[in-house]
Each structure stands twice: as C-alpha cells, then as structure tokens.
GROMACS .gro file of C-alpha atoms in nm:
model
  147
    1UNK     CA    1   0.152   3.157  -4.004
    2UNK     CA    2  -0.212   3.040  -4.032
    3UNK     CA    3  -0.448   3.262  -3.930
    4UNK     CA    4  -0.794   3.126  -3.745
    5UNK     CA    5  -1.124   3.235  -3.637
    6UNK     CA    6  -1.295   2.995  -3.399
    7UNK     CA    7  -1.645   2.971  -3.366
    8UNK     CA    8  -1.805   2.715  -3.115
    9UNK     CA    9  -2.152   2.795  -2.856
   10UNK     CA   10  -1.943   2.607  -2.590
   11UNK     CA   11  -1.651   2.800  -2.437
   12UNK     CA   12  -1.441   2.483  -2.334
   13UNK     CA   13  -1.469   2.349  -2.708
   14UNK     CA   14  -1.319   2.668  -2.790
   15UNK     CA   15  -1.039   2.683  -2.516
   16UNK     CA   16  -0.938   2.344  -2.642
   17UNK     CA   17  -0.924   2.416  -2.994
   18UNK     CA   18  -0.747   2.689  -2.922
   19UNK     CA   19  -0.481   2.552  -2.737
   20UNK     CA   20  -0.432   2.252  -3.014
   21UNK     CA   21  -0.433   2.463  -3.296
   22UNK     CA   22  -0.152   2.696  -3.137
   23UNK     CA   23   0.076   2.422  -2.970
   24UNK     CA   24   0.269   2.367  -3.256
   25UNK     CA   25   0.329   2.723  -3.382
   26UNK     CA   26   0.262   2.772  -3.704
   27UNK     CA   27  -0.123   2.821  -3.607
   28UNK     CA   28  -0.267   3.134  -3.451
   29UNK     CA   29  -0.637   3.180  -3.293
   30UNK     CA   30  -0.672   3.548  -3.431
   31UNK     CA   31  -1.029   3.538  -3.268
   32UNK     CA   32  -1.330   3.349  -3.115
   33UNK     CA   33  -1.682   3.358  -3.095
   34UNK     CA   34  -1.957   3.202  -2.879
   35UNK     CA   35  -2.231   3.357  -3.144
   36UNK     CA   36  -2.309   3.343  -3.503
   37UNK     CA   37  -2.349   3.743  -3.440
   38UNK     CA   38  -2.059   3.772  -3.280
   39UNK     CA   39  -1.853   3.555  -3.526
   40UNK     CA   40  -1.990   3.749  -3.858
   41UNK     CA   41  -1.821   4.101  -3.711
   42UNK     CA   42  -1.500   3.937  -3.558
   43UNK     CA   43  -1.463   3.735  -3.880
   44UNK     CA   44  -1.495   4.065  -4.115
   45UNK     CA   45  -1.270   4.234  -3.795
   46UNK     CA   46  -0.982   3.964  -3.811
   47UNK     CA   47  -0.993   3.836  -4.183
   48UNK     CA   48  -0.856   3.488  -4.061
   49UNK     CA   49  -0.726   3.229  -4.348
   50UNK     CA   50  -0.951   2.969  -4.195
   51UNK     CA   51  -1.285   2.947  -4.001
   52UNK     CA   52  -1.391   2.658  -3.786
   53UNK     CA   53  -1.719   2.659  -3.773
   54UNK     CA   54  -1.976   2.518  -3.556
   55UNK     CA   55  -2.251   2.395  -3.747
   56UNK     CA   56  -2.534   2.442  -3.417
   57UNK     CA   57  -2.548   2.784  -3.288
   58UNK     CA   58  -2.820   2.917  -3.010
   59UNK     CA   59  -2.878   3.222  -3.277
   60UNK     CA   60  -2.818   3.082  -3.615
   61UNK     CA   61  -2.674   2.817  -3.828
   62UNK     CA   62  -2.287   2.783  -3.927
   63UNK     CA   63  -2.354   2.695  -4.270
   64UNK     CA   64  -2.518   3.042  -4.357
   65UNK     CA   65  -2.231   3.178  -4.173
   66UNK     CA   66  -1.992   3.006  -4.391
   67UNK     CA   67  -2.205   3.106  -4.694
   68UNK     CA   68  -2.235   3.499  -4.573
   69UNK     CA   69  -1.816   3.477  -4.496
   70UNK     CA   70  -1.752   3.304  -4.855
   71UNK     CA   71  -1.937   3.559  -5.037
   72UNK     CA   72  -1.831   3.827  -4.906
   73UNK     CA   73  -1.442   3.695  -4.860
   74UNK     CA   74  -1.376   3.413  -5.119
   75UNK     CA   75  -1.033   3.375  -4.976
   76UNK     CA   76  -1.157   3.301  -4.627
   77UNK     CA   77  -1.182   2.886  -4.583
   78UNK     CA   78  -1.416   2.757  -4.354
   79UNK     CA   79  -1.447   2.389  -4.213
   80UNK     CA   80  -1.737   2.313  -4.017
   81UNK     CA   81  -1.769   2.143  -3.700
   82UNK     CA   82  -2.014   1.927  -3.553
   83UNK     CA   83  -2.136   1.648  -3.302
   84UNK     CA   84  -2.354   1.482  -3.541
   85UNK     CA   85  -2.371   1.336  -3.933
   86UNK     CA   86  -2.600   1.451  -4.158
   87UNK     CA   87  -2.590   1.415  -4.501
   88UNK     CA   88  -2.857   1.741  -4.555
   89UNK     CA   89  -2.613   1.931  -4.372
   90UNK     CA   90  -2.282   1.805  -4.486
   91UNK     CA   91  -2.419   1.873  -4.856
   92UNK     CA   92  -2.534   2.197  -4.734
   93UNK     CA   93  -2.182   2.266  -4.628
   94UNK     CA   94  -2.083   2.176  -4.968
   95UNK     CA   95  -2.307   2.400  -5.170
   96UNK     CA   96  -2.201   2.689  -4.907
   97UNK     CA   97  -1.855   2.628  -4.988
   98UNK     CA   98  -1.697   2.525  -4.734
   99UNK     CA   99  -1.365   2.313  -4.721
  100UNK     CA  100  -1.510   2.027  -4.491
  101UNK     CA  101  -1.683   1.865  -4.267
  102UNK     CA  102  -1.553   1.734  -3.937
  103UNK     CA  103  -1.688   1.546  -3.587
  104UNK     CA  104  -1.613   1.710  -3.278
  105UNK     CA  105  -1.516   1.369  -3.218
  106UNK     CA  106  -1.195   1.431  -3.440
  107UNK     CA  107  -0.855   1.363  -3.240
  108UNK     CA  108  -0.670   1.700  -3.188
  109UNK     CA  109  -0.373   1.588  -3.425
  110UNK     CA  110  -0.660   1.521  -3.734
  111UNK     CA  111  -0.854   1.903  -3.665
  112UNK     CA  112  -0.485   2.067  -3.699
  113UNK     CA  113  -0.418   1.883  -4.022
  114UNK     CA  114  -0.748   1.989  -4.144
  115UNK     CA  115  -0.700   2.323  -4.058
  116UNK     CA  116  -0.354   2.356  -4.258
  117UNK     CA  117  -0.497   2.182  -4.514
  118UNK     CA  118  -0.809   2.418  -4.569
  119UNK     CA  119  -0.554   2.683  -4.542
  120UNK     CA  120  -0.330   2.510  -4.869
  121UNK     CA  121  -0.644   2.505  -5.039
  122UNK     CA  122  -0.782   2.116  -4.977
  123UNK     CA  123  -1.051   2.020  -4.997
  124UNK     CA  124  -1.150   1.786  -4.672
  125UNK     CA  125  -1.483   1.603  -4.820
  126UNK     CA  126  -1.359   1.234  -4.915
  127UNK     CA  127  -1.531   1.139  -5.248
  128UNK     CA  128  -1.748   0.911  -5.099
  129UNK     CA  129  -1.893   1.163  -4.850
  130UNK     CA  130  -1.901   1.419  -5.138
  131UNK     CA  131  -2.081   1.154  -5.430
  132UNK     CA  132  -2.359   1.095  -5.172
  133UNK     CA  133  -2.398   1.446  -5.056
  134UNK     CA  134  -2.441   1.513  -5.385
  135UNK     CA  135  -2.679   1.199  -5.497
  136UNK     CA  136  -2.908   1.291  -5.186
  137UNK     CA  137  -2.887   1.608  -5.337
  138UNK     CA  138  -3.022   1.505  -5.656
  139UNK     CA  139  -3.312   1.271  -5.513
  140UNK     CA  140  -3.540   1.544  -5.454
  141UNK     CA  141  -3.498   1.506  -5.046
  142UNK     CA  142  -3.332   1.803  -4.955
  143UNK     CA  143  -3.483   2.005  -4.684
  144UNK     CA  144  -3.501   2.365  -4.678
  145UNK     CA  145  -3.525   2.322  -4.278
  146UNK     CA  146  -3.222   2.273  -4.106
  147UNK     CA  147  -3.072   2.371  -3.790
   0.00000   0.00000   0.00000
C-alpha cells in the first residue's frame, strides 16, 4: 500500500485526487492539507511515501515545502502539482528534489501512475524537461523570486 499526503489550496482538487488515487486500492490518502502550514505538521504527523504537492499556496510555496519535507525525511517523495509551466519553477522543483512535475491538467489515470512511480523511486522529469531546466539554470536567469 502507498501511502499519500495531499496538498492542494482548493478543496475540490483535493476531493478528486483523493478519490482517483484510492479507486484502485493499492493507494491510500493518509492526509490532506489546504495550507503549506497545515501540510508541514500533517506531513511530519502521517510520514506518507509520497507528497503531491501544490506548487501555489495562499501562505507559501510547495517547492520549499518539498525542500523542508526532503531534508528532513529523504525517504518521503514529493511530485508537485500545478496549473501552469515554468521552467524557473520546474528547475526549482528539481534542485528541491522532488520526483516531478505535473499539470493539473493531467488525466486521472497519468497522476496515479505518477504517484506509484514516485513511490518505486522514478523519477517523472523527461530528459528534455530536465536538460532545459537545467540549461536555464546555467544561463544566469534564475530568479530568486518565485511564487
């Protein structure tokens, strides 16, 4: 059994990935969070084998979230999710460790796969998305500003 941590601003985004994730059974929503707050003590509180998180958040960012929860537990995977590309962030993600990178836009059947995937230990950046994450890196451009 895969155990996840969900954390998404929007409650419905939640409810949905919730019910995906656990339709097939070998997935199970240990806990949620509407917060990055709220999502750094349930995620300590639950030790979940995966976190999805939202990259947006009304009181932080889920890539210092994902940095924060890889520090302190290695073992924890975390795949972020967003409505928008942007290379800053998706290398961000990278750097923070995280797993990968995915649209909200993602069909339900794709977000499972990535989930038990990130759980196995994949990595979900395709090379290309990775090489120029990592050549916008190396330009100089990267902003220390992001939401």
């Amino acid at each position: 059994m895969v155990r996840v941590f969900l954390l998404d601003d929007h409650e419905i985004v939640r409810r949905g990935l919730k019910e995906m994730l656990e339709a097939d059974g070998d997935l199970e929503v240990v806990g949620e969070a509407g917060t990055a707050g709220e999502a750094r003590s349930g995620i300590a509180a639950t030790r979940p084998d995966v976190a999805v998180l939202d990259v947006r958040l009304p009181d932080g960012d889920g890539v210092e979230l994902c940095r924060g929860v890889r520090a302190q537990h290695p073992e924890i995977r975390c795949i972020m999710l967003t409505a928008f590309t942007d290379d800053e962030v998706v290398l961000a993600s990278i750097l923070a460790g995280a797993s990968g990178y995915v649209l909200k836009q993602i069909k339900g059947v794709d977000i499972v796969d990535s989930v038990r995937l990130a759980a196995a230990g994949e990595t979900l950046f395709d090379p290309a998305t990775r090489a120029r994450a990592m050549a916008h890196a190396g330009d100089g451009s990267q902003s220390e500003d992001r939401e």
